[in-house]
Every structure is written in C-alpha cells, then in structure tokens.
Coordinates of C-alpha atoms and ligand atoms in Angstrom, one line a residue:
S1 CA 0.1 0.0 -0.5
P2 CA 1.4 3.7 -0.6
I3 CA 0.3 5.1 2.4
S4 CA 2.6 2.9 6.2
K5 CA 1.6 1.1 8.4
E6 CA 2.3 4.4 11.1
E7 CA 0.2 7.0 9.4
T8 CA -3.3 3.9 9.0
R9 CA -3.0 3.9 12.9
E10 CA -2.4 7.4 13.8
T11 CA -5.4 7.7 10.8
V12 CA -8.0 5.8 13.1
E13 CA -6.5 7.6 15.8
E14 CA -7.9 10.2 15.2
I15 CA -10.9 9.2 13.6
L16 CA -12.1 7.3 17.4
E17 CA -11.4 10.7 19.1
A18 CA -13.7 12.2 17.9
Y19 CA -16.7 9.8 19.4
P20 CA -17.8 9.0 23.1
A21 CA -15.9 6.2 24.5
K22 CA -19.2 3.6 23.8
V23 CA -19.7 4.8 20.5
A24 CA -15.4 4.9 19.5
K25 CA -15.2 1.1 21.0
K26 CA -18.7 0.3 18.8
R27 CA -17.3 1.8 15.2
S28 CA -13.0 0.6 16.2
K29 CA -14.9 -2.9 15.0
H30 CA -15.7 -1.9 11.2
V31 CA -12.3 0.4 10.8
I32 CA -10.0 -2.2 10.2
I33 CA -6.7 -2.0 9.0
R34 CA -5.5 -5.0 6.3
N35 CA -3.2 -7.9 7.7
P36 CA -3.2 -10.5 5.5
E37 CA -1.4 -12.2 7.6
E38 CA -4.1 -12.4 10.5
I39 CA -6.1 -15.6 9.3
D40 CA -9.5 -14.8 8.9
Q41 CA -9.3 -11.4 9.9
E42 CA -12.7 -10.2 11.1
I43 CA -14.7 -7.3 11.0
A44 CA -17.9 -6.1 11.9
A45 CA -21.1 -5.2 9.5
N46 CA -24.8 -5.4 9.2
E47 CA -25.0 -3.9 12.6
R48 CA -27.5 -1.0 13.0
T49 CA -26.4 2.6 12.7
T50 CA -26.2 4.6 16.0
P51 CA -28.2 7.0 16.4
G52 CA -26.6 11.0 15.2
I53 CA -24.1 9.5 12.9
I54 CA -24.9 10.7 9.4
T55 CA -24.4 7.9 7.2
Q56 CA -25.0 7.2 2.9
R57 CA -27.1 3.8 4.3
G58 CA -30.8 3.5 2.7
C59 CA -33.8 1.8 4.2
A60 CA -35.4 -1.4 3.5
Y61 CA -38.2 0.0 1.2
A62 CA -35.2 1.4 -1.3
G63 CA -33.6 -2.4 -1.2
C64 CA -37.1 -4.0 -2.0
K65 CA -39.1 -1.5 -4.3
G66 CA -36.0 0.6 -6.1
V67 CA -33.2 -1.9 -6.2
V68 CA -34.7 -5.8 -6.3
V69 CA -38.8 -5.6 -7.8
G70 CA -38.5 -2.1 -9.5
P71 CA -36.7 -2.9 -12.4
F72 CA -38.7 -5.2 -13.8
G73 CA -40.3 -3.2 -16.5
D74 CA -43.1 -4.9 -17.7
C75 CA -44.4 -5.1 -14.0
I76 CA -46.4 -2.0 -12.8
H77 CA -44.7 -0.8 -8.8
I78 CA -46.8 0.6 -6.4
V79 CA -45.8 2.6 -3.3
H80 CA -48.3 3.2 -0.6
G81 CA -47.2 5.4 1.1
P82 CA -46.6 9.4 1.6
I83 CA -45.7 10.9 -1.7
G84 CA -42.0 11.2 -0.9
C85 CA -40.6 8.1 -0.4
S86 CA -41.6 7.9 -4.5
Y87 CA -40.8 10.6 -5.7
Y88 CA -37.7 11.0 -3.9
A89 CA -36.6 7.3 -5.4
W90 CA -38.0 7.9 -8.9
M91 CA -35.5 7.5 -11.9
T92 CA -32.8 8.1 -9.5
R93 CA -31.1 4.5 -9.8
R94 CA -30.6 4.3 -13.7
N95 CA -31.7 0.9 -13.9
Q96 CA -32.6 0.3 -17.6
Y97 CA -35.4 -1.6 -19.9
K98 CA -36.4 -1.8 -23.0
T99 CA -39.3 -2.1 -24.0
R100 CA -40.0 -4.9 -25.9
E101 CA -42.6 -5.7 -28.9
D102 CA -46.2 -6.1 -25.8
G103 CA -45.5 -2.4 -25.5
R104 CA -45.6 -2.8 -21.7
N105 CA -43.0 -0.3 -19.9
W106 CA -43.9 1.3 -16.9
L107 CA -40.5 1.9 -16.0
N108 CA -40.7 5.9 -16.3
Y109 CA -43.6 6.1 -14.1
S110 CA -43.8 6.5 -10.5
F111 CA -47.4 5.2 -8.9
S112 CA -48.1 6.6 -5.8
T113 CA -51.1 5.9 -3.5
D114 CA -49.9 9.5 -2.0
L115 CA -51.2 8.6 1.7
Q116 CA -52.5 11.3 3.7
E117 CA -53.0 11.7 7.6
E118 CA -56.5 10.9 7.5
D119 CA -55.6 7.3 5.3
I120 CA -53.2 7.5 8.8
V121 CA -56.1 8.1 11.3
F122 CA -58.9 5.7 9.3
G123 CA -56.7 3.1 7.5
G124 CA -55.4 3.6 3.9
I125 CA -56.0 -0.2 2.6
N126 CA -59.2 1.5 0.7
K127 CA -56.8 3.7 -1.1
L128 CA -54.8 1.3 -1.7
K129 CA -57.3 -1.3 -3.5
T130 CA -59.0 2.4 -5.3
A131 CA -55.2 2.6 -7.0
V132 CA -54.0 -0.7 -7.5
R133 CA -57.9 -1.2 -9.8
E134 CA -56.7 2.2 -11.3
A135 CA -53.4 1.8 -12.4
Y136 CA -54.6 -1.8 -14.3
N137 CA -58.0 0.2 -15.8
I138 CA -56.4 2.7 -17.1
F139 CA -53.5 1.2 -19.2
D140 CA -53.7 -1.7 -22.2
P141 CA -51.7 -3.9 -22.5
K142 CA -52.5 -4.6 -19.7
P143 CA -49.3 -4.9 -16.9
K144 CA -48.1 -8.5 -16.5
S145 CA -48.1 -8.7 -12.5
I146 CA -49.0 -5.5 -9.9
T147 CA -46.4 -5.3 -7.1
I148 CA -47.7 -3.2 -4.1
H149 CA -44.6 -2.3 -1.6
A150 CA -45.2 -1.3 2.2
T151 CA -43.4 2.2 3.2
C152 CA -43.2 3.4 7.6
P153 CA -46.5 4.3 8.2
V154 CA -48.3 1.6 6.5
G155 CA -46.8 -0.7 9.0
L156 CA -47.2 1.4 12.0
I157 CA -51.5 1.4 11.1
G158 CA -51.5 -2.2 10.0
D159 CA -53.4 -1.7 6.4
D160 CA -53.2 -5.5 5.7
I161 CA -51.7 -5.3 2.1
Q162 CA -51.1 -8.8 1.7
G163 CA -54.5 -9.0 2.2
A164 CA -55.5 -6.8 -0.4
A165 CA -53.1 -8.5 -3.1
K166 CA -55.0 -12.1 -2.4
E167 CA -58.4 -10.5 -3.1
L168 CA -56.8 -8.4 -5.8
T169 CA -55.1 -11.6 -7.6
E170 CA -58.3 -12.5 -7.7
E171 CA -60.0 -9.6 -8.7
L172 CA -58.1 -9.2 -11.7
G173 CA -56.5 -12.4 -12.8
L174 CA -52.9 -11.0 -12.4
P175 CA -50.6 -12.0 -9.8
V176 CA -50.7 -9.1 -7.2
V177 CA -47.9 -9.1 -4.5
A178 CA -47.4 -7.3 -1.7
F179 CA -44.0 -6.7 0.2
N180 CA -44.0 -6.1 3.6
C181 CA -40.7 -3.8 3.5
E182 CA -41.3 -1.3 6.1
G183 CA -38.5 1.4 5.3
Y184 CA -38.0 0.7 9.7
K185 CA -37.2 -3.4 8.9
G186 CA -33.3 -4.3 9.4
V187 CA -30.6 -2.0 9.7
S188 CA -30.3 -0.6 6.2
Q189 CA -32.0 -1.4 1.9
S190 CA -30.3 -5.4 2.8
A191 CA -33.3 -6.6 5.2
G192 CA -35.3 -4.7 2.1
H193 CA -32.8 -7.6 -0.7
H194 CA -34.3 -10.7 1.4
I195 CA -37.9 -9.1 1.7
A196 CA -38.0 -8.8 -2.5
N197 CA -35.8 -12.5 -2.8
N198 CA -39.3 -14.1 -0.8
G199 CA -41.9 -12.1 -2.5
F200 CA -40.6 -13.1 -6.3
F201 CA -39.6 -17.0 -4.5
K202 CA -43.3 -17.4 -3.7
H203 CA -45.0 -15.4 -5.9
W204 CA -42.6 -15.6 -9.5
I205 CA -40.9 -18.6 -10.0
G206 CA -41.6 -21.6 -11.1
T207 CA -45.3 -20.2 -12.3
D208 CA -45.0 -21.3 -15.6
T209 CA -45.5 -25.2 -14.9
E210 CA -45.9 -25.7 -19.1
T211 CA -42.5 -25.5 -20.1
E212 CA -40.8 -28.4 -19.5
E213 CA -37.3 -27.5 -20.7
I214 CA -35.2 -25.0 -22.4
E215 CA -32.8 -25.8 -24.2
G216 CA -28.8 -25.1 -24.6
F217 CA -26.2 -23.7 -22.0
T218 CA -28.3 -21.6 -19.9
V219 CA -28.4 -19.1 -17.1
N220 CA -29.5 -16.6 -15.1
L221 CA -28.3 -14.0 -14.2
M222 CA -29.3 -12.8 -10.4
G223 CA -28.3 -9.5 -9.0
E224 CA -27.5 -7.5 -12.1
Y225 CA -29.4 -4.2 -12.5
N226 CA -28.3 -2.9 -15.5
I227 CA -27.1 0.2 -14.2
G228 CA -26.0 2.1 -17.3
G229 CA -26.6 -0.9 -19.5
D230 CA -24.3 -3.1 -17.9
A231 CA -26.0 -6.2 -18.2
W232 CA -26.9 -5.5 -22.2
E233 CA -23.2 -5.5 -22.2
I234 CA -22.2 -8.7 -20.1
E235 CA -25.3 -9.9 -22.6
R236 CA -23.9 -9.0 -25.4
V237 CA -20.6 -10.8 -24.6
L238 CA -22.4 -13.9 -23.2
E239 CA -24.5 -14.4 -26.3
K240 CA -21.3 -14.3 -28.4
C241 CA -19.7 -17.2 -26.9
G242 CA -23.2 -19.1 -27.2
I243 CA -24.4 -18.4 -23.4
K244 CA -27.8 -17.9 -23.0
T245 CA -30.3 -15.8 -20.8
V246 CA -33.1 -17.3 -19.6
A247 CA -34.4 -14.8 -17.3
T248 CA -32.4 -11.9 -15.3
F249 CA -33.1 -10.6 -11.7
S250 CA -33.9 -7.6 -11.9
G251 CA -31.9 -5.1 -14.9
D252 CA -34.1 -5.2 -18.1
G253 CA -35.9 -8.2 -16.4
T254 CA -38.9 -9.0 -17.9
Y255 CA -42.2 -11.1 -15.9
D256 CA -42.8 -14.3 -18.3
A257 CA -38.9 -15.2 -18.2
A258 CA -38.8 -14.4 -14.4
T259 CA -41.5 -17.6 -14.3
K260 CA -39.0 -19.9 -15.8
A261 CA -36.3 -19.3 -14.0
H262 CA -36.0 -22.3 -12.8
L263 CA -35.3 -23.9 -15.5
A264 CA -31.9 -22.4 -17.0
K265 CA -29.1 -24.7 -16.2
V266 CA -27.0 -22.2 -13.6
N267 CA -27.4 -18.5 -11.7
L268 CA -25.3 -16.3 -12.2
V269 CA -24.9 -14.5 -9.2
M270 CA -23.2 -10.9 -9.1
C271 CA -24.3 -9.1 -6.4
H272 CA -24.1 -11.6 -3.9
R273 CA -25.2 -9.4 -1.4
S274 CA -29.3 -8.2 -2.9
I275 CA -29.7 -11.8 -4.0
N276 CA -28.0 -15.1 -2.2
Y277 CA -31.3 -15.9 0.0
M278 CA -33.2 -16.3 -4.1
A279 CA -29.8 -18.6 -5.0
T280 CA -29.9 -20.5 -2.4
M281 CA -33.7 -20.5 -2.1
M282 CA -33.6 -22.3 -5.7
E283 CA -30.7 -24.3 -5.3
T284 CA -32.1 -26.1 -3.2
K285 CA -35.8 -26.5 -4.5
Y286 CA -34.9 -26.9 -7.8
G287 CA -31.3 -28.1 -8.0
V288 CA -30.2 -25.0 -9.8
P289 CA -26.4 -24.4 -8.3
W290 CA -24.8 -20.6 -8.6
I291 CA -21.6 -19.3 -9.6
K292 CA -20.6 -16.3 -8.2
V293 CA -18.8 -13.7 -10.9
N294 CA -17.5 -10.2 -11.2
F295 CA -18.2 -9.1 -14.7
I296 CA -16.7 -5.2 -13.6
G297 CA -12.9 -5.1 -15.1
I298 CA -12.0 -6.9 -18.0
H299 CA -9.9 -9.6 -16.4
A300 CA -12.4 -10.0 -13.5
F301 CA -15.3 -10.7 -16.7
A302 CA -12.5 -13.4 -18.2
K303 CA -12.1 -15.1 -15.4
S304 CA -16.6 -15.1 -14.6
I305 CA -16.6 -16.9 -18.2
R306 CA -14.1 -19.4 -18.0
K307 CA -15.5 -20.7 -14.8
V308 CA -19.1 -20.4 -17.0
A309 CA -17.3 -23.1 -19.6
R310 CA -15.7 -25.0 -16.4
F311 CA -19.5 -25.7 -15.0
F312 CA -20.6 -26.5 -18.2
D313 CA -17.6 -28.8 -18.8
N314 CA -17.9 -28.8 -23.1
P315 CA -15.7 -28.6 -25.3
E316 CA -16.8 -27.1 -27.6
L317 CA -18.7 -24.1 -25.2
T318 CA -14.8 -24.0 -24.1
A319 CA -12.9 -22.8 -27.5
R320 CA -16.1 -21.1 -28.3
V321 CA -15.4 -19.1 -25.2
E322 CA -11.4 -18.4 -24.9
E323 CA -11.6 -17.8 -28.9
V324 CA -14.0 -15.1 -28.0
L325 CA -11.8 -13.8 -24.5
T326 CA -8.6 -13.4 -26.9
E327 CA -10.5 -11.4 -29.2
E328 CA -12.1 -9.2 -26.5
I329 CA -9.3 -9.4 -24.0
A330 CA -7.1 -7.9 -27.0
L331 CA -9.1 -5.6 -28.3
A332 CA -10.3 -3.8 -24.7
E333 CA -6.1 -3.5 -23.5
A334 CA -5.4 -1.5 -26.8
Q335 CA -7.7 0.6 -26.0
L336 CA -7.2 0.6 -22.1
A337 CA -3.5 1.2 -23.1
E338 CA -3.5 5.1 -23.4
Y339 CA -5.6 5.6 -20.2
R340 CA -3.6 3.2 -18.1
K341 CA -0.6 5.7 -18.8
R342 CA -1.7 8.9 -17.4
L343 CA -3.9 6.1 -13.9
E344 CA -1.0 4.1 -13.0
G345 CA -0.5 4.2 -9.2
K346 CA -3.3 6.5 -8.7
T347 CA -4.9 5.8 -5.8
V348 CA -8.6 5.2 -4.7
F349 CA -11.2 5.1 -2.1
L350 CA -14.5 3.4 -2.8
F351 CA -17.8 3.5 -0.8
V352 CA -20.3 1.7 -2.2
G353 CA -23.5 -0.5 -1.3
G354 CA -23.1 -4.3 -0.8
S355 CA -21.4 -5.1 -3.1
R356 CA -19.3 -2.5 -5.5
A357 CA -16.9 -1.6 -3.0
H358 CA -14.9 -4.8 -4.1
H359 CA -16.3 -5.7 -7.5
Y360 CA -14.9 -2.0 -8.7
Q361 CA -11.3 -3.2 -7.2
E362 CA -10.8 -5.2 -9.9
L363 CA -11.8 -3.0 -12.7
F364 CA -9.7 -0.1 -10.8
A365 CA -6.0 -3.0 -11.3
D366 CA -7.1 -3.0 -14.7
L367 CA -6.8 0.9 -15.0
G368 CA -3.4 0.6 -12.6
M369 CA -4.9 2.4 -10.0
K370 CA -5.0 0.9 -5.6
T371 CA -7.6 1.3 -3.9
I372 CA -6.4 2.4 -0.7
V373 CA -9.2 2.2 1.7
A374 CA -12.8 0.3 0.8
G375 CA -16.5 -0.4 2.8
Y376 CA -19.6 -1.2 2.2
E377 CA -22.4 0.6 3.4
F378 CA -24.3 -2.4 4.7
A379 CA -23.1 -5.7 3.2
H380 CA -23.1 -8.5 6.0
R381 CA -19.3 -10.2 7.5
D382 CA -19.2 -12.8 4.5
D383 CA -19.3 -10.0 1.8
Y384 CA -16.3 -9.3 3.6
E385 CA -14.4 -12.5 4.9
G386 CA -16.1 -14.3 2.6
R387 CA -18.2 -17.8 3.1
Q388 CA -16.6 -19.6 5.7
A389 CA -17.6 -16.0 8.2
L390 CA -21.4 -18.1 8.0
P391 CA -21.3 -19.9 10.7
K392 CA -19.7 -17.3 12.7
I393 CA -22.5 -14.4 12.5
R394 CA -24.3 -14.4 15.4
V395 CA -27.6 -12.1 14.8
D396 CA -28.2 -11.1 11.4
A397 CA -29.5 -7.9 12.5
D398 CA -31.9 -8.3 8.4
S399 CA -33.3 -11.8 9.6
R400 CA -34.9 -10.6 13.0
N401 CA -38.0 -9.6 12.0
I402 CA -38.1 -11.0 8.4
E403 CA -39.8 -14.4 7.3
E404 CA -37.2 -17.5 6.3
L405 CA -39.1 -19.4 3.9
E406 CA -39.3 -23.2 4.6
V407 CA -38.2 -24.3 1.7
E408 CA -38.1 -28.2 -0.2
P409 CA -37.0 -29.8 -3.5
D410 CA -39.7 -30.3 -5.5
P411 CA -40.3 -33.7 -6.4
E412 CA -41.8 -33.3 -10.1
R413 CA -38.8 -30.5 -10.8
Y414 CA -36.6 -31.2 -8.6
N415 CA -33.4 -31.4 -11.7
P416 CA -29.6 -30.7 -10.5
T417 CA -28.7 -30.3 -14.4
R418 CA -24.9 -31.9 -13.3
P419 CA -24.5 -35.6 -11.6
P420 CA -23.3 -35.6 -8.6
E421 CA -20.0 -36.2 -8.6
V422 CA -19.6 -33.6 -11.1
L423 CA -21.5 -31.0 -8.4
E424 CA -19.0 -32.3 -6.1
Q425 CA -15.6 -31.5 -7.8
L426 CA -16.8 -28.5 -9.0
R427 CA -17.6 -27.6 -5.3
E428 CA -14.1 -28.4 -4.1
E429 CA -12.9 -26.5 -7.2
K430 CA -14.7 -23.3 -5.5
V431 CA -15.9 -23.3 -9.3
I432 CA -20.1 -22.9 -7.4
G433 CA -21.4 -22.0 -4.2
D434 CA -18.5 -20.4 -3.2
Y435 CA -17.0 -16.4 -3.0
E436 CA -14.5 -15.2 -1.2
G437 CA -15.7 -11.5 -0.3
M438 CA -13.6 -8.1 -0.2
M439 CA -10.9 -8.9 2.9
P440 CA -8.1 -11.4 0.6
D441 CA -8.0 -8.9 -2.7
M442 CA -7.0 -5.7 -0.1
G443 CA -3.5 -5.1 0.5
E444 CA -1.4 -4.8 3.8
D445 CA -2.3 -1.8 5.5
T446 CA -5.0 -0.8 3.7
L447 CA -8.2 0.4 5.2
L448 CA -11.2 -1.4 5.4
V449 CA -14.8 1.2 7.0
D450 CA -17.9 -0.6 7.3
N451 CA -20.9 1.9 6.8
I452 CA -18.7 4.6 7.2
S453 CA -19.6 8.2 8.5
H454 CA -19.7 11.7 7.2
H455 CA -16.8 12.1 9.7
E456 CA -15.1 9.5 8.7
L457 CA -14.8 10.5 5.4
D458 CA -13.7 13.8 6.2
V459 CA -10.8 13.0 8.7
L460 CA -9.3 9.6 5.3
I461 CA -9.8 12.7 2.9
K462 CA -7.6 15.4 4.8
R463 CA -4.6 12.2 5.6
F464 CA -4.4 10.2 2.4
K465 CA -5.6 13.1 0.0
P466 CA -6.8 9.8 -2.8
D467 CA -6.6 11.2 -6.7
L468 CA -10.1 9.9 -6.7
I469 CA -13.4 8.3 -4.4
G470 CA -16.1 6.0 -5.4
S471 CA -18.9 6.8 -3.8
G472 CA -22.9 7.9 -3.7
I473 CA -24.8 11.1 -4.5
K474 CA -24.7 11.3 0.0
D475 CA -21.4 12.8 -0.8
K476 CA -20.0 13.0 -3.6
Y477 CA -20.4 17.1 -3.7
I478 CA -18.6 17.0 0.0
I479 CA -16.0 15.0 -1.4
E480 CA -15.3 17.6 -4.2
K481 CA -15.4 20.1 -2.2
F482 CA -12.1 19.5 -0.5
G483 CA -10.8 18.8 -4.3
I484 CA -11.1 15.4 -5.1
P485 CA -13.3 14.5 -8.2
C486 CA -16.0 11.9 -7.2
K487 CA -17.1 9.2 -9.3
Q488 CA -21.1 8.2 -8.9
L489 CA -20.3 4.2 -8.8
H490 CA -24.3 3.8 -7.8
S491 CA -25.8 5.9 -10.9
Y492 CA -22.6 5.9 -12.9
D493 CA -23.4 9.9 -12.8
Y494 CA -24.9 10.2 -16.3
G495 CA -22.5 7.7 -18.1
G496 CA -22.1 3.1 -18.1
P497 CA -22.6 1.0 -19.7
F498 CA -19.1 0.3 -17.6
A499 CA -19.5 -3.9 -16.9
G500 CA -18.0 -6.2 -19.6
F501 CA -15.0 -4.9 -22.1
R502 CA -16.9 -2.5 -23.9
G503 CA -17.3 -0.3 -20.5
A504 CA -14.0 -0.8 -18.5
V505 CA -13.2 1.4 -21.9
N506 CA -16.1 4.1 -21.2
F507 CA -15.4 3.4 -17.5
A508 CA -11.0 4.4 -18.3
K509 CA -12.3 7.1 -20.1
D510 CA -14.3 8.8 -17.8
V511 CA -12.1 8.1 -15.2
D512 CA -9.2 10.5 -16.9
L513 CA -11.8 12.6 -17.4
R514 CA -11.7 13.3 -13.7
V515 CA -8.6 12.4 -12.6
N516 CA -6.3 14.0 -14.3
G517 CA -9.0 16.7 -15.3
Q518 CA -8.2 20.3 -14.8
A519 CA -10.8 21.5 -13.1
W520 CA -9.8 20.4 -9.3
K521 CA -6.3 22.6 -9.5
Y522 CA -8.8 25.6 -8.7
I523 CA -10.3 23.9 -5.6
K524 CA -8.4 25.0 -2.4
A525 CA -8.8 22.3 -0.3
P526 CA -8.9 23.4 3.3
W527 CA -6.2 22.2 4.6
Q528 CA -4.3 23.6 1.9
K529 CA -5.0 27.2 3.2
Ligands
LIG601 S1 -27.0 -1.7 -7.7 FE1 -26.3 -2.7 -6.2 S2 -24.9 -4.2 -6.2 S3 -27.7 -4.2 -5.3 FE2 -27.2 -3.5 -4.0 S4 -25.6 -3.7 -3.3 FE3 -27.3 -0.7 -3.6 S5 -28.4 0.9 -5.6 MO1 -26.3 1.5 -4.3 S6 -25.4 1.0 -6.5 FE4 -25.9 -0.7 -4.5 FE5 -25.0 -2.8 -4.8 FE6 -26.0 -4.9 -5.0 FE7 -26.8 -0.2 -6.3 S7 -23.2 -1.4 -4.0 S8 -26.5 0.8 -3.0 S9 -28.7 -2.3 -2.8 N1 -26.9 -1.7 -5.0
LIG602 C1 -30.5 3.1 -2.4 C2 -30.3 3.5 -4.4 C3 -29.1 3.4 -4.4 C4 -28.9 5.1 -3.7 C5 -27.2 5.9 -4.4 C6 -26.4 7.1 -4.1 C7 -29.4 3.5 -5.8 O1 -29.2 2.7 -1.9 O2 -31.9 3.8 -2.4 O3 -26.5 6.9 -3.2 O4 -25.9 7.6 -4.5 O5 -27.9 3.1 -6.3 O6 -29.7 4.0 -6.7 O7 -27.9 3.3 -3.5

C-alpha cells in the first residue's frame, strides 16, 4: 500500500478520538487495518448505525422496491405511502429497461397512493385497492404483474396489504404481490433485498408450469440491475460465447422470463448481497446451482466466463469462450493502454452499497490504480470475509423480523443439471457455491471501513488525499469540495455501461477525465489554506 502502517494507525486513532468512548469502541470494530498475515481477519458489519452519526445507508423499502423489484419494466409497482418515498426514488438509480414487442414499459412512471393524514387515522387499505384497480384499468396492454410496497407508516397503522393483494389477484386475474418492506425493518437496504427475494420466490419463480425445458447453455443473471446498460454489455459477450440468458434479476427483467427462471441450468450471481437468498432457495427447490461472478473489470469478466465454461465442461463451448476472450481482451487492452499510462499508481477510496466497493477494485486494478480504503454501506460480514464467515455470524440484524421461507425440493421439478459427482467436484474447485469477499483482495495496511460516516470520510480525505473516490450522491459534493473528484458508482453519473469489455473502456475514459481533469486544481481544500 502507498500509505504506511504508522500513518494508518494514526488515522484510525484520529477517527475514533472524536467519538464518545462507547461509540468509539463500537466503531473500532468496523474500522479495520488489513493484515493479510492474520488468518480469518474479522470486521463488524450489518449492525445498527449509532443515532446521530451521518451515514449513506438507505432503508428496507429502498432495497425492496428500488433495488430488487423495481427494475422489472413490464409490471406496475405501486408504493403505498406518503409521496416523498416515491418522489425521491423516481428514476434516480438509472436501472434501464428496453420496451419489448408487447409495448409494456412502466419504468418511467412513479405510482404512489400519496398517503395523507386522514388515511393514517382511518386506514389506507381502500385507497390502496382503488389505486391498484385504477392502475390496472388505465393501461392497455395490462401489466404482467402488480406489486405493492409498504412504507413506514403503513406498517405502523397495520394496513393488511397481503390480504388486499390476495383479493385483487382474484379480482383482476393477474398476480398482485405485496411486499411488507416498511423502511424501518432491519438496519439498511439489506432487509429489503431479503423481503423482495422471498416475495419473488413465493409468487413468481416456477409459476410457468407449461414450459418443460429450455435448451442450450442456459443461465440466469442474478444480482445484475442494468445500471447504465451494464446487463446489455454482459449479454452481448455471453451471447457471443453461446451462453443463453433465461432471466435476469432484475436489470431489464421481464415477468415471463422470471416465471421460467427455474429452468436455467445455473445461476450467475453478480451481487451476492442482494440476491443470495433466492439463489439458495432455487438450489434447494429446483437443484439449480450458483456461480459467483464479477463482470466488472476485463480480467474479472474473463475469469467469470471461464468459470461458466468450466461448469458446463463442453469442449465446443470452452473453445468458443477462449476465442471470444482472446479477441475481446486484446481489443479492450489496446484501448485501455493510453489511459493506463495516465492513471497508473493513482489511489482510490471506494464506499458503495453491498458489492461494488469490492467489484470495482478489479476494474481499478486493470487501470493500474490502487484501492487504499474501501467499505460497504450495508453488506454483511461474509461479503467482507467470504463464505467461511457465515457460521460465525452471531445475529443477522436484518433477519430478526424477516420470515425465513421453508423450502424443500420440488419432487417433480428438482433437476440438478450436472451429475452429483460433477457438482461435488465443482464445489471443491470453488466454481459453484462459493465466494471470497472483499478482505482477501485488500493489500496490507489498507483500511476497511464498514458503514462509513461523514466524519470518518473527512479525516480519511485530509490524511490520504486520494486521487479519486468512488461513492454516491450523498457524499459526492462533500468530496468534491475537498478538490477531489468523485465518480458515482451507484448511478454512474449519467454514464455507463461500465461492465464487461466495452464498459471497462468507457470507465477508463470517465476516470481519466476526472483524475487528470484541470478543474480540480482551482479548488482550495481546507488543508491547503
Ligand atoms: S445496483 Fe446493487 S450491486 S443491488 Fe445493492 S448491493 Fe444498492 S442500489 Mo446503490 S449501487 Fe449499490 Fe450494490 Fe447489489 Fe446498487 S453496491 S447501493 S442495494 N447496489
Ligand atoms: C438506494 C439506491 C442507491 C442510492 C445511490 C446513492 C442507488 O440505496 O436506495 O446513494 O448515490 O444506487 O441508486 O444505492
């Protein structure tokens, strides 16, 4: 690491000094100096934020409606709650959807019951039912499914949205699915992911009982949300290799594809944090194994596709994959070379959600840039420490109020797509069912900061003066007032795709403009005065 052990220690001290003793003790478990010699190094994560501390986290409603369910464009997603919850989430995530031949596309809409004081006092359930009927009646063609999302006040007054969904499913003849994703559930967006996974698994997955088989090397893209068009670049390369995507959860996802997802031969899990529940349940019920992949960064992408080829173990597919990779890598590397010259050795901080603070490290490495501080907002310990941390996780703060579905093998449809001994072998090779987490990729004396606060960010910026920070809208302008460029790794700031080969080149261009742009030198940071 370009920062010394001594400097790192002093920085952590300075961070903790500002807190009352109790808070300092708590935070000290979330601010970890990486030591690769310490086997099974630990970090605290997925815990309640201390009140008063400013963090970048969101809520369960954001994780359910905004993240996992919302991107399905051929469905209508109704928010039952005050209008602010809808307004502030309207189109900000930049998950993209292309209109299919059937013309269905409600992605640009924001549907809300606009809950008022009167509804809080007398109950909002009739208003909700009216809203669902109205949304159904207005449009032709009809939505494939209607989803309902509860916000905080709905949980507090106890509107029976599940009962309403059941009634409306019968009345309208299409699946109306209710999600009790009240914002206050859990400690972050993460609880909402879990709620969304459960709802999809119960009401959508496997509901196509007619289609018996989908031929070919079929996969589902899971935990890929098509931010800035990422999924389209991934699918371009997969298709070129001869790998067929059945369904995506959820970027550019369609309802019909989701109902057939159980027929894919393997699940490719991109963002483990948001979709692991469904991957596990699909494995139990239908025998579909999962492969952890990362499509961000040209070498990460290549490695991930090779894992898929290894899974299918088909000589033709393997040869085709190698051919495509040789061609694509050569092209991307030639285009990256120029940027790399200007970016080599520059330093980055990364603070993003539940997987990108890790995934993007591989792309920065392709550019010759070093990640010196990184952390998730709401990921769990296993996303840092790898799957082996699971048995050590004491209380899953998210799962306290969230139903664990009882899932059993489906006697008629359980269909592992590879023989048991092959699956065993693949498991041993860590091709399926395993992931490593962020920790092993962090160099000695780098810092891991879970659920970073604004105070901590300030100290880190002043101390280490990184060349770039990858983060989100809540701290972008604070960072830029320090004279340091911020690249949004949630919304991509109007840019993208950044996944795959072409995405990596887009990203390099964007990062180069920021890191080597001339504007920053006209800003005087406080330490320069
Ligand atoms: S697209 Fe994903 S990749 S789903 Fe998750 S954990 Fe969020 S919305 Mo923002 S960018 Fe972020 Fe991840 Fe998975 Fe996005 S890092 S915080 S809830 N996230
Ligand atoms: C969310 C969505 C978000 C916010 C982005 C940001 C996204 O958490 O509710 O803070 O910049 O990616 O849109 O993570």
